[in-house]
């Protein structure tokens, strides 16, 4: 009789859990999002304001 | 390895000796700044109370600058670093990464905070917390903030390093606990916040010493708010983590759904910091697309996350209470909750105040059109006193009552006063915020020393109601300050004169994870509740919240419609 533990494949970890379990990926996302959408976009808008003559 | 550990006999939590000392040092430094900021709060309140009008103008602006910096930056971030070390080293039962560097970080933060305070109290740095260019402070003001920020950033990376150590040394199984995940969220937001602070404060420092000729005011304001507002988002993530911790400590409650709560924290990581844009909603030079994307779209996803936490924290408490037999009707679980325990009452008042006062007003202010009604009025500090003081500070106060015996190994003194302290502070500060928002709705300006502009050619007559609201605000503020003083008396008194708990011995090895702080954890939430709902009481509270939210939102559109009459 075979050992049932050996026959059971390892539990598949969902992709979302992989993401949530990776603190450095989360750090990247948490810094990249506001850097792009708030700082870079905002600064680009300010530097393209025409200079008064 | 020379790491020493001890296990708390009351909670089962395990402390690395160095991490324990660092937590104590950071928490005590935070409380010292709370004391300084609290005394300054009294002076500011007594000046903004028109009947008293205590301080002359220049002293008022100096006091307000120090109050803002000491409370919003130094008190809260020192305490948050203690929370980060607790959530990593203690909850994951592992040694703290690079303890010597952690002491260096603490020293930088301490030197920075003292330097900034000295600069302010010299009297030539009364630039408010926002320190908008072209107003210029003494170089020591910016230098102090930069040193503090560097120290805090190093502490964040020590927290991340400790997570790596815990994983490498297998001190926990599976995913990190939800409370640690909340602390990770706070840490990630802190990294962005502090980096933004460095991006803008370093050139501003160079400008103050004459090495740079000009700082563009709009550029300053845009980048500064990535630091200034995001620093308050660190608080939100940290106090939500503290709510989950207290639900587990006081009730043995488990989150209703780990998956949902973690996803809500992910929404914070992705979107919460973008809400900084609401400070620029009336500034020309930045497009409506930028403003609307960052506030209305991105911010609403972060608000959704807050509503999820606002539902799951009391929901988990309700399920735990129902499991214990408080299963009658909708609210027996809440009536029979330990309202005399300041750990619970502080957390629950923090949750309600944060949601109903801070949350709803924040969404209103974050709407581009509605923001015009209240921009730069007293409504804004009304909002953030509800989020940061009722929400964060009260949650941290509640956690302190748990930490005094567990971390400091002392009994809490004056237990009768401790029972009342969260009510005095929470209700006083809630009313203070509400009256501030009322005065702001009538147009009372945010920072001005004298709302009447007396003796000025621009004198303005506010309705008498504005003066009444300012008086009520001040009286409520005094009640809150009595609550704050009670907290300081109890915490400092407990550390100095509280009865010492039995000594614990330190050992060299860690012991396996045992999650049994306080009451035993429940296994599931099946079999309790009413009408198929596991937490029907919380569901009703959530509906009350939503109705209040929608009503208040539309009332403000009505106000807006009356701002400019159409013929």
Coordinates of C-alpha atoms in Angstrom, one line a residue, chain B:
Chain B
X1 CA 25.3 34.8 17.8
X2 CA 24.7 36.9 21.0
X3 CA 21.0 37.4 20.6
X4 CA 19.0 36.9 23.9
X5 CA 15.3 36.2 24.0
X6 CA 12.6 36.2 26.7
X7 CA 9.0 35.0 26.6
X8 CA 6.3 37.2 28.2
X9 CA 4.4 34.9 30.7
X10 CA 1.2 36.9 30.2
X11 CA 1.0 37.1 26.4
X12 CA 3.3 34.3 25.2
X13 CA 5.1 36.9 23.0
X14 CA 8.8 36.6 22.6
X15 CA 11.2 39.5 22.7
X16 CA 14.7 39.9 21.3
X17 CA 16.5 41.8 24.1
X18 CA 18.0 44.4 21.8
X19 CA 14.8 44.9 19.9
X20 CA 12.9 45.2 23.2
X21 CA 15.3 48.0 24.3
X22 CA 14.9 49.8 20.9
X23 CA 11.1 49.6 21.1
X24 CA 11.2 51.1 24.6
X25 CA 13.6 53.9 23.4
X26 CA 11.5 54.8 20.4
X27 CA 8.2 54.6 22.3
X28 CA 9.6 56.8 25.1
X29 CA 11.0 59.3 22.7
X30 CA 7.6 59.4 20.9
X31 CA 5.8 60.0 24.2
X32 CA 8.2 62.9 25.1
X33 CA 7.3 64.6 21.8
X34 CA 3.6 63.9 22.6
X35 CA 4.1 65.8 25.9
X36 CA 5.8 68.8 24.2
X37 CA 3.3 68.8 21.3
X38 CA 0.4 68.5 23.9
X39 CA 1.6 71.6 25.8
X40 CA 1.9 73.5 22.5
X41 CA -1.6 72.3 21.6
X42 CA -3.0 73.9 24.7
X43 CA -1.4 77.2 23.7
X44 CA -2.6 77.0 20.1
X45 CA -6.2 76.2 21.3
X46 CA -6.3 79.0 23.8
X47 CA -5.2 81.4 21.0
X48 CA -7.7 80.2 18.5
X49 CA -10.4 80.6 21.1
X50 CA -11.5 84.2 20.2
X51 CA -12.6 84.9 23.8
X52 CA -9.1 84.1 25.1
X53 CA -6.7 84.8 22.2
X54 CA -3.7 84.0 24.4
X55 CA -0.5 84.4 22.4
X56 CA 0.8 87.3 20.3
X57 CA 0.9 86.6 16.5
X58 CA 4.6 85.8 16.2
X59 CA 4.6 83.4 19.2
X60 CA 1.4 81.8 17.9
X61 CA 3.0 80.9 14.5
X62 CA 6.1 79.6 16.2
X63 CA 4.0 77.5 18.5
X64 CA 1.8 76.2 15.7
X65 CA 4.9 75.2 13.7
X66 CA 6.4 73.2 16.6
X67 CA 3.0 71.7 17.4
X68 CA 2.6 70.4 13.9
X69 CA 6.1 69.0 13.5
X70 CA 6.3 67.5 17.0
X71 CA 2.9 65.7 16.8
X72 CA 2.5 64.8 13.1
X73 CA 6.1 63.8 12.5
X74 CA 8.1 63.1 15.6
X75 CA 5.5 61.6 18.1
X76 CA 3.9 59.4 15.5
X77 CA 7.0 58.2 13.6
X78 CA 9.0 57.4 16.7
X79 CA 6.0 55.3 18.0
X80 CA 5.6 53.7 14.5
X81 CA 9.2 52.6 14.5
X82 CA 8.6 50.9 17.8
X83 CA 5.5 49.3 16.2
X84 CA 7.6 48.1 13.2
X85 CA 10.2 46.5 15.4
X86 CA 7.4 44.8 17.5
X87 CA 5.5 43.6 14.4
X88 CA 8.7 42.1 12.9
X89 CA 11.0 40.9 15.6
X90 CA 8.4 40.1 18.3
X91 CA 5.5 38.8 16.2
X92 CA 7.8 36.7 14.0
X93 CA 9.8 35.6 17.0
X94 CA 13.2 36.3 15.5
X95 CA 16.2 38.5 16.1
X96 CA 16.2 42.1 14.9
X97 CA 18.4 42.8 11.8
X98 CA 21.5 44.9 12.4
X99 CA 20.8 46.2 15.9
X100 CA 23.8 48.6 15.9
X101 CA 22.5 50.2 12.8
X102 CA 19.1 50.5 14.5
X103 CA 20.7 52.4 17.4
X104 CA 22.4 54.7 14.8
X105 CA 19.0 55.3 13.2
X106 CA 17.5 56.1 16.6
X107 CA 20.3 58.5 17.3
X108 CA 19.8 60.2 13.9
X109 CA 16.1 60.6 14.6
X110 CA 16.7 62.0 18.0
X111 CA 19.4 64.5 16.9
X112 CA 17.2 65.5 13.9
X113 CA 14.1 66.1 16.0
X114 CA 16.0 68.1 18.7
X115 CA 17.7 70.1 16.0
X116 CA 14.4 71.0 14.3
X117 CA 12.9 72.0 17.6
X118 CA 15.8 74.2 18.5
X119 CA 15.5 75.9 15.1
X120 CA 11.8 76.5 15.6
X121 CA 12.1 77.8 19.2
X122 CA 14.9 80.2 18.1
X123 CA 12.0 82.1 16.5
X124 CA 13.3 82.3 13.0
X125 CA 11.7 79.1 11.6
X126 CA 8.0 79.8 12.0
X127 CA 7.1 78.4 8.6
X128 CA 4.4 76.0 9.7
X129 CA 4.7 72.3 9.2
X130 CA 4.3 72.8 5.4
X131 CA 7.2 75.3 5.3
X132 CA 6.1 76.4 1.8
X133 CA 8.8 78.1 -0.3
X134 CA 9.5 81.0 -0.7
X135 CA 9.1 81.3 3.1
X136 CA 12.5 80.4 4.5
X137 CA 13.4 78.7 7.8
X138 CA 16.8 78.5 9.4
X139 CA 19.0 75.8 7.7
X140 CA 18.9 73.8 11.0
X141 CA 15.2 73.3 10.6
X142 CA 15.6 71.5 7.2
X143 CA 18.8 69.8 8.4
X144 CA 16.9 68.4 11.5
X145 CA 14.1 67.1 9.3
X146 CA 16.6 65.5 6.9
X147 CA 18.5 63.7 9.7
X148 CA 15.2 62.5 11.2
X149 CA 14.1 61.2 7.8
X150 CA 17.3 59.4 7.2
X151 CA 17.1 57.7 10.6
X152 CA 13.5 56.7 9.9
X153 CA 14.4 55.3 6.5
X154 CA 17.2 53.2 7.9
X155 CA 14.7 51.9 10.5
X156 CA 12.3 50.9 7.7
X157 CA 15.0 48.9 6.0
X158 CA 15.9 47.2 9.3
X159 CA 12.2 46.1 9.5
X160 CA 12.5 44.7 6.0
X161 CA 15.8 43.0 6.9
X162 CA 14.1 41.4 9.9
X163 CA 11.4 39.9 7.7
X164 CA 14.2 38.4 5.6
X165 CA 15.9 36.9 8.7
X166 CA 12.6 35.5 9.9
X167 CA 12.0 33.8 6.6
X168 CA 15.6 32.5 6.3
X169 CA 15.5 31.1 9.9
X170 CA 12.0 29.6 9.5
X171 CA 10.6 31.3 12.6
X172 CA 7.1 31.3 11.1
X173 CA 5.2 29.1 8.7
X174 CA 3.3 30.2 5.6
X175 CA 2.6 33.9 5.2
X176 CA 3.5 36.6 7.7
X177 CA 0.7 37.4 10.2
X178 CA -1.8 40.0 9.0
X179 CA -0.7 42.5 11.7
X180 CA 2.9 42.3 10.3
X181 CA 1.5 42.7 6.8
X182 CA -0.2 45.9 7.9
X183 CA 3.1 47.1 9.4
X184 CA 4.8 46.1 6.1
X185 CA 2.3 48.4 4.3
X186 CA 3.1 51.2 6.7
X187 CA 6.8 50.6 6.0
X188 CA 6.4 50.7 2.2
X189 CA 4.5 53.9 2.4
X190 CA 7.2 55.3 4.7
X191 CA 9.9 54.5 2.2
X192 CA 8.1 56.5 -0.5
X193 CA 7.3 59.3 1.9
X194 CA 10.8 59.7 3.3
X195 CA 12.3 59.5 -0.2
X196 CA 10.0 62.3 -1.3
X197 CA 10.9 64.3 1.7
X198 CA 14.6 64.0 0.8
X199 CA 13.9 64.9 -2.8
X200 CA 12.4 68.3 -1.7
X201 CA 14.1 69.0 1.6
X202 CA 17.7 68.6 0.5
X203 CA 17.5 71.3 -2.2
X204 CA 15.5 73.5 0.2
X205 CA 18.3 73.1 2.7
X206 CA 20.8 74.1 0.1
X207 CA 18.6 77.1 -0.8
X208 CA 18.5 78.1 2.8
X209 CA 22.3 78.1 3.0
X210 CA 22.6 80.1 -0.3
X211 CA 23.9 77.3 -2.6
X212 CA 20.7 77.3 -4.7
X213 CA 19.2 80.6 -5.8
X214 CA 15.5 79.7 -6.2
X215 CA 13.0 77.1 -5.3
X216 CA 9.9 77.0 -7.5
X217 CA 6.9 77.3 -5.1
X218 CA 4.6 74.9 -7.1
X219 CA 7.3 72.3 -7.6
X220 CA 8.0 72.5 -3.8
X221 CA 4.4 72.2 -2.9
X222 CA 3.8 69.2 -5.2
X223 CA 6.8 67.2 -4.0
X224 CA 6.4 68.3 -0.4
X225 CA 2.9 66.9 -0.2
X226 CA 4.2 63.5 -1.4
X227 CA 6.0 63.6 1.9
X228 CA 3.6 65.6 4.0
X229 CA 0.4 63.8 3.3
X230 CA 1.9 60.3 2.7
X231 CA 3.4 60.6 6.2
X232 CA -0.2 60.6 7.4
X233 CA -0.9 57.5 5.3
X234 CA 1.9 55.7 7.2
X235 CA -0.2 56.4 10.3
X236 CA -3.4 55.0 8.7
X237 CA -1.7 51.7 7.8
X238 CA 0.0 51.5 11.2
X239 CA -3.2 52.1 13.2
X240 CA -5.2 49.7 11.1
X241 CA -2.6 47.1 11.9
X242 CA -2.9 48.1 15.5
X243 CA -6.7 47.6 15.3
X244 CA -6.2 44.0 14.0
X245 CA -3.7 43.4 16.8
X246 CA -6.0 44.7 19.5
X247 CA -8.9 42.6 18.2
X248 CA -6.7 39.6 18.5
X249 CA -5.3 40.6 21.9
X250 CA -8.6 41.5 23.5
X251 CA -10.9 38.9 22.0
X252 CA -8.7 36.3 20.3
X253 CA -10.5 37.5 17.1
X254 CA -9.4 36.3 13.7
X255 CA -9.9 38.4 10.6
X256 CA -13.2 37.5 8.9
X257 CA -11.2 36.9 5.7
X258 CA -7.4 37.1 5.6
X259 CA -7.6 37.3 1.8
X260 CA -9.9 40.3 1.8
X261 CA -7.9 42.1 4.5
X262 CA -4.6 41.6 2.8
X263 CA -6.1 42.7 -0.5
X264 CA -7.3 45.9 1.2
X265 CA -3.7 46.5 2.5
X266 CA -2.5 46.0 -1.1
X267 CA -4.9 48.7 -2.2
X268 CA -3.3 51.0 0.4
X269 CA 0.2 50.1 -1.0
X270 CA -0.9 50.9 -4.6
X271 CA -3.2 53.9 -4.2
X272 CA -3.2 55.5 -0.7
X273 CA -0.2 57.8 -1.4
X274 CA -1.8 59.3 -4.5
X275 CA -4.4 61.1 -2.3
X276 CA -1.7 63.7 -1.5
X277 CA -3.0 65.4 -4.6
X278 CA -6.0 66.8 -2.9
X279 CA -3.8 69.5 -1.3
X280 CA -3.2 70.9 -4.8
X281 CA -6.8 70.8 -6.1
X282 CA -7.0 74.6 -6.2
X283 CA -3.5 75.2 -7.6
X284 CA -3.3 76.4 -11.2
X285 CA -0.5 74.9 -13.3
X286 CA -1.5 71.2 -12.8
X287 CA -4.1 69.7 -15.0
X288 CA -7.5 68.4 -14.0
X289 CA -6.6 65.0 -15.4
X290 CA -3.7 64.7 -12.8
X291 CA -6.0 66.0 -10.0
X292 CA -9.0 63.8 -10.8
X293 CA -7.0 60.6 -11.5
X294 CA -5.0 60.9 -8.2
X295 CA -7.8 62.0 -6.0
X296 CA -11.1 60.8 -7.4
X297 CA -10.1 57.5 -9.0
X298 CA -7.0 56.3 -7.1
X299 CA -8.1 57.7 -3.8
X300 CA -11.5 56.0 -3.9
X301 CA -9.7 52.6 -4.2
X302 CA -7.8 53.5 -1.0
X303 CA -11.1 54.6 0.6
X304 CA -12.6 51.2 -0.4
X305 CA -9.7 49.6 1.5
X306 CA -10.4 51.7 4.6
X307 CA -14.1 50.7 4.4
X308 CA -13.0 47.0 4.2
X309 CA -10.9 47.4 7.3
X310 CA -13.7 49.3 9.0
X311 CA -16.0 46.3 8.3
X312 CA -13.7 43.4 9.0
X313 CA -12.1 44.7 12.3
X314 CA -15.5 45.1 14.2
X315 CA -16.8 42.1 12.2
X316 CA -14.1 39.9 13.6
X317 CA -14.7 41.2 17.1
X318 CA -18.5 40.5 16.7
X319 CA -17.8 36.9 15.5
X320 CA -15.4 36.3 18.4
X321 CA -18.0 37.7 20.9
X322 CA -20.8 35.6 19.4
X323 CA -18.6 32.5 19.7
X324 CA -18.3 33.2 23.4
X325 CA -22.1 33.2 23.7
X326 CA -23.0 36.9 23.2
X327 CA -25.3 35.9 20.4
X328 CA -28.6 37.6 21.2
X329 CA -30.0 40.1 18.7
X330 CA -27.9 42.5 16.7
X331 CA -25.8 44.2 19.4
X332 CA -25.4 42.0 22.5
X333 CA -21.8 41.4 21.4
X334 CA -21.2 45.1 21.5
X335 CA -23.1 45.8 24.7
X336 CA -21.1 43.1 26.5
X337 CA -17.8 44.1 25.1
X338 CA -15.1 45.1 27.7
X339 CA -15.9 48.9 27.6
X340 CA -13.9 49.3 30.9
X341 CA -10.7 48.0 29.2
X342 CA -8.9 50.9 27.7
X343 CA -7.2 48.7 25.2
X344 CA -10.6 47.8 23.6
X345 CA -12.4 51.1 24.2
X346 CA -9.5 53.1 22.8
X347 CA -9.4 51.0 19.7
X348 CA -13.2 51.1 19.1
X349 CA -13.5 54.9 19.6
X350 CA -10.5 55.2 17.3
X351 CA -12.2 53.1 14.6
X352 CA -15.5 54.9 14.8
X353 CA -14.0 58.4 14.9
X354 CA -11.6 57.6 12.1
X355 CA -14.4 56.3 9.9
X356 CA -17.3 58.6 10.6
X357 CA -15.4 61.9 11.1
X358 CA -12.0 61.5 9.3
X359 CA -13.0 59.2 6.5
X360 CA -16.2 60.9 5.3
X361 CA -14.7 64.4 5.6
X362 CA -11.6 63.1 3.7
X363 CA -13.6 61.9 0.7
X364 CA -15.5 65.1 0.7
X365 CA -12.3 67.2 0.6
X366 CA -10.8 64.9 -2.0
X367 CA -13.5 65.7 -4.5
X368 CA -12.2 68.4 -6.8
X369 CA -15.4 70.5 -7.0
X370 CA -16.4 70.1 -3.3
X371 CA -12.8 71.0 -2.2
X372 CA -13.5 74.6 -3.3
X373 CA -15.9 75.0 -0.4
X374 CA -13.4 74.2 2.3
X375 CA -9.9 74.5 0.8
X376 CA -7.4 76.0 3.3
X377 CA -10.1 76.5 5.9
X378 CA -10.2 75.2 9.4
X379 CA -12.1 72.2 8.0
X380 CA -8.7 70.7 6.9
X381 CA -7.2 70.5 10.4
X382 CA -10.6 69.4 11.6
X383 CA -10.4 66.4 9.2
X384 CA -6.8 65.5 10.1
X385 CA -7.4 65.7 13.8
X386 CA -10.1 63.1 13.3
X387 CA -7.8 60.8 11.3
X388 CA -4.4 61.3 13.0
X389 CA -5.5 62.2 16.5
X390 CA -8.7 60.2 17.1
X391 CA -7.6 57.5 14.6
X392 CA -3.9 57.0 15.0
X393 CA -3.0 58.6 18.4
X394 CA -5.9 57.0 20.2
X395 CA -5.1 53.6 18.7
X396 CA -1.5 54.0 19.8
X397 CA -2.6 55.0 23.3
X398 CA -4.8 51.9 23.4
X399 CA -1.9 49.7 22.4
X400 CA 0.3 51.3 25.1
X401 CA -2.0 49.9 27.9
X402 CA -1.2 46.4 26.5
X403 CA 2.5 47.2 26.1
X404 CA 3.1 48.5 29.6
X405 CA 2.9 45.1 31.3
X406 CA 4.1 43.1 28.3
X407 CA 7.0 45.2 27.1
X408 CA 7.9 47.3 30.1
X409 CA 7.0 44.6 32.7
X410 CA 5.1 47.1 34.9
X411 CA 1.6 47.2 36.2
X412 CA -0.5 50.1 34.9
X413 CA -1.1 52.7 37.7
X414 CA -4.3 54.5 38.3
X415 CA -6.5 51.8 36.6
X416 CA -9.7 53.8 37.3
X417 CA -8.3 56.8 35.4
X418 CA -7.0 54.6 32.6
X419 CA -10.6 53.3 32.2
X420 CA -11.9 56.8 31.5
X421 CA -8.9 58.1 29.5
X422 CA -9.9 56.9 26.0
X423 CA -13.4 58.4 26.5
X424 CA -12.1 61.8 27.6
X425 CA -9.5 61.9 24.8
X426 CA -11.6 60.3 22.0
X427 CA -14.9 62.1 22.6
X428 CA -13.1 65.4 23.4
X429 CA -11.0 65.2 20.2
X430 CA -14.0 63.9 18.1
X431 CA -16.0 67.0 19.2
X432 CA -13.0 69.3 18.6
X433 CA -12.6 68.0 15.1
X434 CA -16.3 68.3 14.4
X435 CA -16.5 71.9 15.6
X436 CA -13.4 72.8 13.6
X437 CA -15.0 71.3 10.5
X438 CA -18.1 73.4 11.2
X439 CA -16.1 76.6 11.5
X440 CA -14.2 75.7 8.3
X441 CA -17.5 75.2 6.5
X442 CA -18.3 78.8 7.4
X443 CA -15.0 79.8 5.8
X444 CA -12.8 80.4 8.9
X445 CA -9.2 80.3 7.6
X446 CA -6.9 77.5 8.5
X447 CA -3.9 79.1 10.1
X448 CA -4.7 82.8 10.7
X449 CA -4.0 84.1 14.1
X450 CA -7.0 86.5 14.1
X451 CA -10.0 85.4 12.1
X452 CA -11.5 88.9 12.1
X453 CA -8.3 90.5 10.6
X454 CA -8.9 93.2 13.2
X455 CA -7.4 96.6 12.3
X456 CA -6.7 95.5 8.8
X457 CA -8.1 97.1 5.7
X458 CA -9.2 93.6 4.7
X459 CA -11.3 93.1 7.9
X460 CA -14.0 90.5 7.5
X461 CA -17.1 89.9 9.6
X462 CA -17.8 86.1 10.1
X463 CA -21.3 85.1 11.3
X464 CA -21.7 84.8 15.1
X465 CA -22.0 81.0 14.7
X466 CA -18.3 80.8 13.6
X467 CA -17.3 82.4 17.0
X468 CA -19.6 80.0 18.8
X469 CA -18.1 77.0 17.0
X470 CA -14.6 78.2 17.8
X471 CA -15.5 78.5 21.5
X472 CA -17.0 75.0 21.5
X473 CA -13.9 73.7 19.6
X474 CA -11.7 75.1 22.3
X475 CA -13.7 73.7 25.2
X476 CA -13.7 70.2 23.5
X477 CA -10.0 70.6 22.9
X478 CA -9.5 71.2 26.6
X479 CA -11.4 68.0 27.5
X480 CA -9.2 66.1 25.0
X481 CA -6.1 67.6 26.6
X482 CA -7.3 66.4 30.0
X483 CA -7.5 62.9 28.4
X484 CA -4.0 63.4 26.8
X485 CA -2.6 64.5 30.2
X486 CA -4.2 61.5 31.9
X487 CA -2.5 59.2 29.3
X488 CA 0.9 60.8 29.9
X489 CA 0.5 60.6 33.7
X490 CA -0.5 56.9 33.5
X491 CA 2.2 55.9 31.1
X492 CA 5.1 57.8 32.6
X493 CA 3.8 57.1 36.1
X494 CA 3.6 53.3 35.3
X495 CA 7.2 53.2 34.0
X496 CA 8.5 55.1 37.0
X497 CA 6.3 53.9 39.9
X498 CA 4.2 51.0 38.5
X499 CA 4.6 47.7 40.4
X500 CA 7.3 45.6 38.8
X501 CA 6.0 42.3 37.4
X502 CA 7.9 39.1 38.1
X503 CA 11.4 39.1 36.5
X504 CA 11.9 37.1 33.3
X505 CA 15.0 35.3 32.3
X506 CA 16.7 35.6 28.9
X507 CA 17.9 32.6 26.9
X508 CA 19.9 32.3 23.7
X509 CA 17.5 30.3 21.6
X510 CA 14.2 31.2 20.0
X511 CA 11.1 29.0 20.6
X512 CA 8.5 28.0 17.9
X513 CA 5.7 30.3 17.0
X514 CA 2.8 30.2 19.5
X515 CA -0.1 32.5 18.6
X516 CA -2.0 32.8 21.9
X517 CA -1.9 36.4 23.1
X518 CA -4.7 36.8 25.6
X519 CA -7.9 34.9 24.8
X520 CA -7.8 31.7 22.7
X521 CA -8.3 32.2 19.0
X522 CA -11.5 31.1 17.4
X523 CA -11.4 28.5 14.6
X524 CA -14.1 29.7 12.2
X525 CA -17.1 31.9 12.2
X526 CA -19.7 29.4 11.2
X527 CA -22.7 28.7 13.4
X528 CA -23.1 32.2 14.9
X529 CA -24.9 35.3 13.8
X530 CA -28.5 36.1 12.7
X531 CA -30.3 35.5 9.4
X532 CA -27.3 33.9 7.7
X533 CA -25.0 36.8 8.5
X534 CA -22.0 36.0 10.7
X535 CA -21.7 39.6 11.8
X536 CA -25.1 41.2 11.3
X537 CA -24.5 44.0 13.9
X538 CA -21.4 45.1 12.0
X539 CA -23.4 45.0 8.8
X540 CA -26.0 47.3 10.3
X541 CA -23.3 49.7 11.5
X542 CA -21.7 49.6 8.0
X543 CA -25.1 50.6 6.5
X544 CA -25.5 53.4 9.0
X545 CA -22.0 54.6 7.9
X546 CA -22.9 54.4 4.2
X547 CA -26.1 56.3 4.7
X548 CA -24.2 59.0 6.6
X549 CA -21.6 59.1 4.0
X550 CA -24.0 59.5 1.1
X551 CA -26.1 62.1 2.9
X552 CA -23.1 64.2 3.9
X553 CA -21.6 64.0 0.4
X554 CA -24.8 65.3 -1.3
X555 CA -25.3 68.0 1.4
X556 CA -22.0 69.3 0.3
X557 CA -23.0 69.4 -3.3
X558 CA -26.0 71.4 -2.2
X559 CA -23.7 73.8 -0.4
X560 CA -21.6 74.1 -3.5
X561 CA -24.6 74.8 -5.6
X562 CA -25.4 77.8 -3.4
X563 CA -21.9 79.3 -3.6
X564 CA -22.5 81.1 -6.9
X565 CA -26.2 82.0 -7.4
X566 CA -27.5 81.6 -11.0
X567 CA -29.9 84.3 -12.1

